[in-house]
XYZ file of C-alpha atoms in Angstrom:
564
model
C 106.337 81.778 72.813
C 108.508 83.553 70.918
C 107.798 84.843 67.118
C 110.179 84.783 63.808
C 109.757 88.126 62.528
C 110.939 89.199 58.378
C 110.564 92.355 56.496
C 107.706 92.417 53.981
C 105.908 95.216 52.047
C 108.989 96.451 49.786
C 110.453 97.718 53.068
C 114.391 96.773 52.850
C 116.868 96.796 54.776
C 118.771 100.244 53.498
C 115.424 101.894 54.291
C 115.208 100.411 57.647
C 118.663 100.986 58.414
C 118.322 104.622 57.393
C 115.586 105.488 59.717
C 117.359 104.667 62.977
C 118.584 108.074 63.589
C 115.998 110.169 62.294
C 114.002 112.487 64.329
C 110.488 111.104 65.626
C 107.352 112.172 64.026
C 104.559 113.427 65.543
C 101.292 111.617 66.554
C 98.819 111.675 63.730
C 95.818 113.828 65.217
C 92.039 113.159 65.031
C 89.476 115.855 64.217
C 88.413 118.250 67.584
C 85.538 117.364 69.395
C 84.483 114.158 67.275
C 81.326 112.229 67.902
C 81.773 108.892 68.082
C 81.189 107.478 64.234
C 81.365 103.715 62.648
C 83.667 103.282 59.638
C 86.874 102.954 58.515
C 89.634 100.122 58.924
C 92.038 99.748 61.639
C 95.434 99.224 60.365
C 97.829 96.581 62.936
C 100.829 94.606 62.178
C 102.617 91.626 63.924
C 105.931 90.151 63.961
C 104.563 86.793 63.140
C 102.371 84.948 61.030
C 99.011 83.166 61.671
C 99.499 79.550 62.064
C 95.815 78.604 62.837
C 92.434 80.177 63.509
C 90.261 76.709 63.795
C 89.904 77.712 67.725
C 90.089 74.121 68.959
C 93.749 73.532 68.178
C 94.573 76.927 68.642
C 98.206 77.035 70.902
C 99.825 80.863 70.131
C 98.427 83.824 72.105
C 98.712 86.059 69.289
C 96.546 83.527 67.062
C 94.235 83.582 69.807
C 94.105 87.472 70.149
C 92.893 87.418 66.469
C 90.124 84.756 67.187
C 88.873 86.282 70.194
C 87.465 88.617 67.913
C 85.776 85.829 65.310
C 84.489 83.736 68.154
C 82.324 84.844 71.037
C 82.663 82.732 74.061
C 79.664 81.540 76.632
C 81.499 83.552 78.855
C 84.358 86.080 78.464
C 86.822 87.983 80.690
C 86.256 91.852 80.861
C 89.171 94.275 81.200
C 89.088 93.632 84.820
C 89.865 89.949 84.619
C 86.412 89.299 85.447
C 84.409 86.455 84.037
C 81.220 87.849 81.969
C 78.290 86.418 80.140
C 78.647 86.980 76.573
C 76.504 84.527 74.353
C 74.865 83.492 77.732
C 72.251 85.368 79.160
C 72.712 83.812 82.425
C 75.012 81.125 84.035
C 73.746 79.300 87.062
C 75.740 76.783 89.455
C 73.807 74.490 91.373
C 74.507 74.530 94.934
C 76.732 71.783 94.780
C 78.587 73.009 92.223
C 78.458 69.844 90.354
C 75.599 71.296 87.392
C 76.192 74.597 85.240
C 73.245 75.449 83.717
C 73.667 78.207 80.871
C 70.596 80.449 79.283
C 71.591 81.483 76.054
C 70.848 84.882 74.506
C 67.585 84.753 72.391
C 67.961 85.884 68.912
C 71.908 85.323 68.380
C 73.229 84.330 64.910
C 76.514 82.606 63.769
C 78.492 84.805 60.723
C 76.925 81.782 58.502
C 73.001 82.957 59.514
C 72.356 80.023 61.361
C 71.093 80.686 64.898
C 73.088 79.920 67.991
C 71.126 77.938 69.999
C 71.919 74.911 72.500
C 72.214 72.306 69.891
C 74.697 73.790 67.495
C 76.680 75.159 70.861
C 76.539 71.274 72.361
C 77.772 70.276 68.777
C 80.726 72.631 68.668
C 81.832 71.666 71.955
C 81.861 68.241 71.256
C 84.159 68.642 68.380
C 86.252 70.421 70.293
C 86.855 67.523 72.942
C 86.837 64.932 70.280
C 90.010 62.805 70.092
C 90.071 63.382 66.149
C 89.885 67.481 66.724
C 93.617 67.240 68.241
C 93.006 70.146 70.390
C 95.672 70.137 73.504
C 92.827 71.908 75.853
C 90.609 69.147 76.634
C 91.973 67.711 79.952
C 91.040 70.931 81.189
C 87.371 69.885 80.836
C 88.146 66.265 82.148
C 85.651 66.520 85.180
C 83.094 66.290 82.810
C 80.573 63.491 83.200
C 81.095 60.969 80.401
C 84.599 62.621 79.260
C 86.692 59.190 79.613
C 84.306 57.363 77.511
C 83.615 59.896 75.049
C 87.381 60.450 74.006
C 88.467 57.157 74.322
C 85.999 56.204 71.782
C 83.280 53.966 73.963
C 80.267 56.482 73.387
C 79.606 59.014 70.608
C 78.169 61.422 72.777
C 79.358 63.561 75.753
C 77.018 62.503 78.350
C 77.744 65.454 80.963
C 76.453 67.879 78.332
C 72.507 67.752 78.197
C 70.597 69.859 75.747
C 67.587 70.832 77.862
C 65.695 73.124 75.200
C 66.435 75.665 72.553
C 68.238 77.878 74.169
C 69.270 76.140 77.430
C 72.232 73.396 77.879
C 73.431 71.580 81.253
C 77.134 71.245 81.945
C 77.599 67.919 84.613
C 80.613 67.354 86.419
C 81.522 64.239 88.297
C 82.849 66.871 91.329
C 83.159 70.628 91.794
C 86.059 71.914 89.629
C 86.964 75.593 90.638
C 88.337 76.172 87.123
C 85.639 74.824 85.344
C 83.925 78.085 84.615
C 87.368 80.244 84.112
C 88.144 77.547 81.452
C 84.787 78.060 79.368
C 86.310 81.720 78.568
C 89.430 79.658 76.310
C 89.224 80.638 72.787
C 89.266 76.726 72.317
C 85.642 75.987 74.441
C 84.027 78.760 71.954
C 81.395 77.707 69.530
C 81.997 77.653 65.513
C 79.746 77.760 62.722
C 77.423 74.794 62.310
C 78.680 75.342 58.343
C 82.271 75.042 59.756
C 81.690 71.568 61.484
C 81.148 69.765 58.260
C 83.954 68.562 56.095
C 87.908 67.693 57.064
C 89.585 69.108 59.702
C 91.695 70.142 57.246
C 89.105 72.547 55.233
C 87.777 74.216 58.054
C 86.475 77.523 57.504
C 86.710 80.040 60.169
C 83.224 81.131 61.411
C 82.212 82.001 64.611
C 79.660 84.227 66.192
C 81.753 87.005 67.226
C 81.826 90.658 66.480
C 84.465 90.150 63.278
C 83.731 87.947 60.270
C 86.432 86.469 58.199
C 85.360 86.521 54.693
C 86.726 84.264 52.006
C 89.866 85.498 50.647
C 90.913 88.187 53.408
C 93.503 85.920 54.973
C 96.741 86.095 52.878
C 99.067 83.501 54.656
C 102.513 85.254 55.918
C 101.028 88.836 54.312
C 98.118 90.186 55.750
C 94.357 89.383 57.585
C 91.593 91.569 57.647
C 88.360 90.632 59.900
C 85.103 92.855 58.760
C 82.611 93.956 61.381
C 79.581 91.244 61.560
C 76.525 93.528 61.260
C 74.564 89.998 63.240
C 76.370 91.265 66.741
C 74.077 91.331 69.273
C 75.394 94.546 71.329
C 74.676 96.985 68.421
C 75.734 99.711 67.692
C 79.123 97.789 68.076
C 81.653 96.983 66.764
C 82.156 100.401 65.264
C 84.923 99.584 62.932
C 84.343 98.576 59.321
C 87.148 96.271 59.460
C 90.599 95.722 61.191
C 93.954 94.508 58.909
C 96.885 92.746 59.859
C 99.647 92.848 57.955
C 101.748 89.980 58.867
C 105.291 88.835 59.397
C 106.497 92.407 59.757
C 109.573 93.104 61.432
C 110.242 95.477 64.233
C 111.879 98.691 62.635
C 109.303 97.991 59.672
C 106.806 98.581 61.670
C 108.177 101.436 63.530
C 108.778 103.606 59.856
C 104.953 102.563 58.959
C 104.010 103.859 62.277
C 105.193 106.738 61.508
C 103.913 107.362 58.330
C 100.893 106.741 59.551
C 100.066 103.475 57.620
C 100.071 101.481 60.746
C 97.533 102.869 63.326
C 98.577 101.365 66.616
C 102.130 99.229 67.399
C 102.890 97.056 70.287
C 106.377 95.343 68.782
C 108.884 98.329 68.745
C 112.294 97.833 69.316
C 113.707 98.756 72.477
C 115.353 101.962 71.190
C 112.442 103.694 69.545
C 109.856 102.525 72.556
C 112.633 104.525 74.668
C 112.181 107.580 72.523
C 108.235 107.536 72.034
C 108.268 107.259 76.109
C 110.410 110.348 76.502
C 108.309 112.144 73.829
C 105.855 114.463 75.630
C 103.937 114.783 72.730
C 102.536 110.853 72.752
C 101.635 110.707 76.681
C 98.210 110.395 76.003
C 98.754 108.108 73.345
C 100.480 105.399 74.760
C 99.949 102.391 77.672
C 101.985 99.038 78.866
C 100.151 95.822 78.643
C 99.591 94.265 81.993
C 102.312 91.709 82.884
C 100.499 88.635 82.496
C 103.109 86.784 80.889
C 106.460 85.359 82.072
C 109.455 83.808 80.211
C 112.399 81.781 81.281
C 114.954 78.926 80.303
C 113.146 75.358 79.861
C 115.103 72.243 80.711
C 113.724 68.598 79.643
C 113.636 66.996 82.465
C 113.824 63.337 80.892
C 117.327 64.853 78.932
C 120.757 64.522 80.367
C 121.861 66.645 81.801
C 118.737 68.433 83.230
C 117.185 64.686 84.765
C 119.241 66.054 87.516
C 117.400 67.989 89.596
C 120.612 69.815 91.139
C 121.996 70.624 87.479
C 118.377 72.634 86.838
C 118.863 74.474 90.807
C 122.064 75.135 89.236
C 120.843 76.888 85.932
C 118.152 78.776 88.522
C 120.822 79.985 90.672
C 123.389 80.985 87.899
C 121.372 83.788 86.120
C 121.103 87.145 86.995
C 117.823 88.085 86.250
C 118.945 92.073 86.369
C 120.875 91.567 83.401
C 118.388 89.732 81.153
C 116.111 92.410 81.680
C 118.896 95.557 80.976
C 118.649 93.812 77.305
C 115.134 96.081 77.382
C 114.778 98.325 80.736
C 111.953 99.758 78.686
C 109.772 96.911 78.131
C 111.161 93.885 80.930
C 111.432 93.536 84.435
C 113.480 90.634 86.579
C 110.960 87.891 87.631
C 111.518 84.987 89.061
C 108.615 82.831 89.780
C 105.866 80.996 87.737
C 103.466 83.573 88.027
C 103.738 87.053 86.616
C 102.505 89.767 88.274
C 99.533 90.731 86.733
C 98.519 86.985 86.723
C 95.976 85.597 88.612
C 97.220 84.165 91.878
C 100.816 86.350 91.997
C 102.121 86.507 95.639
C 104.890 89.244 95.894
C 105.572 87.917 99.634
C 107.090 84.336 97.709
C 110.346 84.420 97.028
C 111.269 81.945 94.300
C 114.399 81.390 92.266
C 117.254 83.944 93.249
C 120.848 84.675 91.692
C 123.622 82.981 93.850
C 126.759 82.029 91.924
C 128.113 80.633 95.089
C 124.918 78.441 95.484
C 125.110 77.479 91.814
C 128.717 76.163 91.893
C 127.519 73.983 95.107
C 124.442 72.750 92.968
C 126.870 71.847 90.420
C 128.903 69.542 93.210
C 126.105 68.112 94.646
C 125.439 67.245 90.766
C 128.495 65.267 90.566
C 129.641 68.327 87.871
C 132.101 70.055 90.038
C 133.301 73.315 88.556
C 136.772 75.763 89.769
C 136.213 79.110 88.062
C 139.756 79.944 89.045
C 141.278 77.312 86.281
C 138.198 76.371 84.317
C 138.376 72.668 85.123
C 135.370 70.351 85.600
C 131.846 71.009 84.582
C 129.535 69.362 82.299
C 131.785 67.703 79.913
C 129.847 68.081 76.528
C 128.012 71.100 75.086
C 124.507 71.537 74.941
C 122.603 72.967 72.289
C 120.100 75.774 73.152
C 117.177 76.172 70.799
C 116.033 79.379 70.180
C 113.949 81.439 67.365
C 116.035 83.410 65.182
C 115.596 86.935 64.914
C 113.808 87.906 68.355
C 114.674 88.370 71.758
C 116.022 85.199 72.581
C 118.996 85.355 70.070
C 120.337 88.548 72.301
C 119.303 86.702 75.813
C 120.898 83.753 74.647
C 124.416 85.358 74.581
C 123.969 86.734 78.251
C 122.624 83.275 79.411
C 125.789 81.938 77.657
C 127.980 83.940 79.605
C 126.394 83.038 82.966
C 126.155 79.631 82.774
C 129.749 79.117 81.481
C 131.003 80.592 84.362
C 129.399 77.252 86.628
C 130.571 75.226 84.127
C 127.784 75.028 81.735
C 128.609 74.992 77.509
C 125.265 75.716 75.708
C 125.495 76.111 72.006
C 122.436 78.471 70.399
C 120.689 76.832 67.433
C 118.955 79.433 65.845
C 115.877 78.124 63.837
C 112.087 79.806 62.700
C 109.531 80.218 65.146
C 107.491 76.942 63.291
C 110.549 74.333 63.582
C 111.146 75.952 67.198
C 107.292 74.840 68.194
C 107.630 71.796 66.732
C 110.408 70.593 68.181
C 110.188 71.450 71.398
C 107.006 70.141 71.815
C 108.262 66.936 71.080
C 109.157 64.059 73.414
C 112.672 63.862 73.603
C 113.822 66.283 70.955
C 115.449 69.483 72.946
C 117.306 69.577 75.838
C 116.930 73.435 76.897
C 115.156 76.129 75.315
C 113.541 79.737 75.968
C 110.196 79.176 77.282
C 106.879 80.953 78.306
C 103.035 81.554 78.981
C 100.696 84.344 78.664
C 97.626 83.889 81.030
C 94.711 82.121 79.254
C 92.198 82.675 81.863
C 92.305 84.227 85.302
C 92.497 81.417 87.549
C 96.261 80.200 89.197
C 95.445 76.603 87.515
C 95.985 78.213 84.204
C 99.997 78.757 85.160
C 100.808 75.020 86.556
C 97.868 72.617 84.825
C 99.672 72.843 81.366
C 103.137 73.339 82.020
C 103.748 71.009 84.686
C 101.207 68.111 85.234
C 101.917 65.089 84.041
C 98.773 64.533 81.989
C 99.934 67.265 80.152
C 102.825 65.664 78.424
C 102.486 64.384 75.223
C 104.978 62.553 73.156
C 104.433 64.522 69.986
C 102.447 68.028 71.288
C 103.282 67.943 74.567
C 102.273 71.411 76.050
C 104.367 70.278 79.032
C 107.687 71.009 77.297
C 109.901 70.364 80.754
C 108.393 67.137 80.555
C 108.124 67.527 84.078
C 105.993 65.278 86.450
C 105.611 65.755 90.177
C 102.987 63.724 92.035
C 102.690 66.075 94.642
C 102.308 68.964 92.023
C 99.692 67.026 90.502
C 98.082 65.946 93.785
C 98.215 69.686 94.934
C 96.744 70.624 91.217
C 93.798 68.303 92.239
C 92.897 69.484 95.585
C 93.193 73.090 93.929
C 90.348 72.225 91.230
C 88.110 70.796 94.291
C 88.886 73.062 96.608
C 86.095 75.575 97.385
C 87.415 78.214 100.399
C 89.605 80.508 98.583
C 91.771 80.914 101.348
C 92.699 77.023 101.533
C 92.683 77.351 97.431
C 95.486 80.073 97.780
C 97.404 78.005 100.183
C 97.363 75.074 97.546
C 98.696 77.172 95.038
C 101.448 78.565 97.176
C 102.924 75.121 97.889
C 102.711 74.389 94.257
C 104.783 77.065 93.161
C 107.269 76.060 95.930
C 107.436 72.528 94.644
C 108.277 74.420 90.815
C 110.840 77.086 92.128
C 112.553 74.163 93.838
C 112.493 71.601 90.668
C 113.068 74.244 88.565
C 111.619 72.245 85.340
C 111.748 76.429 84.232
C 114.350 78.675 84.982
C 112.216 81.931 85.619
C 113.852 85.406 84.341
C 111.642 87.921 83.274
C 107.841 89.484 82.511
C 107.221 91.166 79.841
C 105.203 94.851 80.203
C 104.854 95.522 76.104
C 104.494 99.189 75.230
C 101.245 100.203 72.921
C 101.093 103.219 71.083
C 98.629 104.354 69.135
C 97.704 107.777 66.759
C 95.425 110.155 68.069
C 92.560 109.614 65.776
C 92.336 106.030 67.069
C 89.379 106.544 69.929
C 88.837 103.767 72.756
C 91.330 101.450 71.652
C 92.099 99.105 74.691
C 94.646 96.678 75.681
C 93.395 93.358 77.353
C 94.474 90.876 80.205
C 94.178 87.953 78.177
C 93.629 88.785 74.570
C 96.052 91.485 73.922
C 93.265 94.020 72.594
C 90.039 94.814 72.431
C 88.531 96.240 69.505
C 84.775 96.100 70.242
C 84.580 100.148 71.107
C 87.760 101.067 68.934
C 86.768 103.836 66.759
C 88.707 106.485 64.064
C 88.274 110.130 64.325
C 89.875 110.793 60.842
C 87.292 111.702 58.477
C 83.868 113.490 58.073
C 82.592 110.944 55.508
C 82.154 108.570 58.233
C 78.838 108.056 59.116
C 77.459 109.167 62.510
C 76.482 106.698 65.193
C 73.240 104.929 65.014
C 72.588 104.438 68.725
C 70.139 101.271 69.236
C 67.780 102.283 72.899
C 68.769 99.047 74.818
C 71.529 97.600 73.466
C 73.850 95.570 75.680
C 76.494 97.741 76.864
C 79.751 96.388 76.226
C 81.928 95.488 79.471
C 85.062 97.111 80.083
């Protein structure tokens, strides 16, 4: 999930270069002894742009982090990774696990003023699953009764989604599916305003029932996006902020300058050099934290294209990479990793040995593949260079040089081709277009299936918009995945995923390399800022202690507590 970046807002290259060695400024303090208040705008920034805020077609983790504040789900993931009701007051599963009954909270409203009721939730969910919408996440809900008939157009309504009453709806499954409830936490499955369902796909207006809303004119593509507090949010008096503003397409260097001047209140995209300086400065000790390691990165190989249609070549690549050298490019924020589930992801098993650096083994795999290589003479190997697609001005641009040297040592020559993030996404998701490219995955919901169903299952392959960008297909893995969906015993289910990991490690559609652990910094006046294991940040409780002009917090007796 690389992100292209550009410098904006008049911060030129001369200013950026001049800032490299200047002294590190102190944090901007907050009011001492300040009580919790409402008001103010939180200033944030991101390296890339926002592609879409239509939740149904969302594929970018960055977009989803913003959308999670606009759209509220029936259920969500709290800071501890536990599934908790949000729009739902109660969720009940039948004894056999094939009926999920949802009772909505009374009195909820969307941003357009319409009520959040069972009819509107059902209509939004059907819109998400409709083929015309083009979502890539629909297969997660394939166990819904009538799913195939609805998807192929045989029926106009999804028979497994039943409106029982104004605030009650029922999901009927053809069989038990352990991932169904976790999948409901996805942004893609969250209800949108009835007014957003009207009109064409291109006319979609971002509108949901979350704690913040997007108002007309507050999204300037490529420049900024502002969300304002939704005063109809049911967990009053939250949210506490008046607004949250993201500056878009801001380089790491520019973010450091803006943050040092107090124009950015929080940053997570600093360059390695700057991150090291902040970590070493005791003044920032209480104002920094690390995000959960729920994302992995690696080198994706298209198994349908030569030479990676040969499993021995893929194994050679996986064995040739010294992951410690990759992590050394940014030792503050990266750790070497060699498996399909990151340490903070659901189902991570630290005892599982996956892919390891072994150059002798890599050369043996090359021999078995029919491409023997002699390092002493430089003879042999794969005769043609392999184009390697990477996003310009990102970590992938630097890591590609390390990869180039490591693969050359076993007779594989790659030629990096740097493109924009948009071009990278379009090409890597299209069948037959890219042989090799960096790839990554961030946990979308707390279940091990999230790291397998989309990336490796055969039914995740699509000619034009494939989530399975290695185009990997394995009957054994598909079967293990299906069995894990049906399995109700946690111990047996864990063993199924261990076996699935072994297949992925050995067949190597991805050579896993590293896990990012972003360093997040905020100024002293930013209070109760919280990172989130899925949505990057949780801004519902955040408040600013920087001005006596802000209004005291009007506490509401009996208001539902904000989960942590």
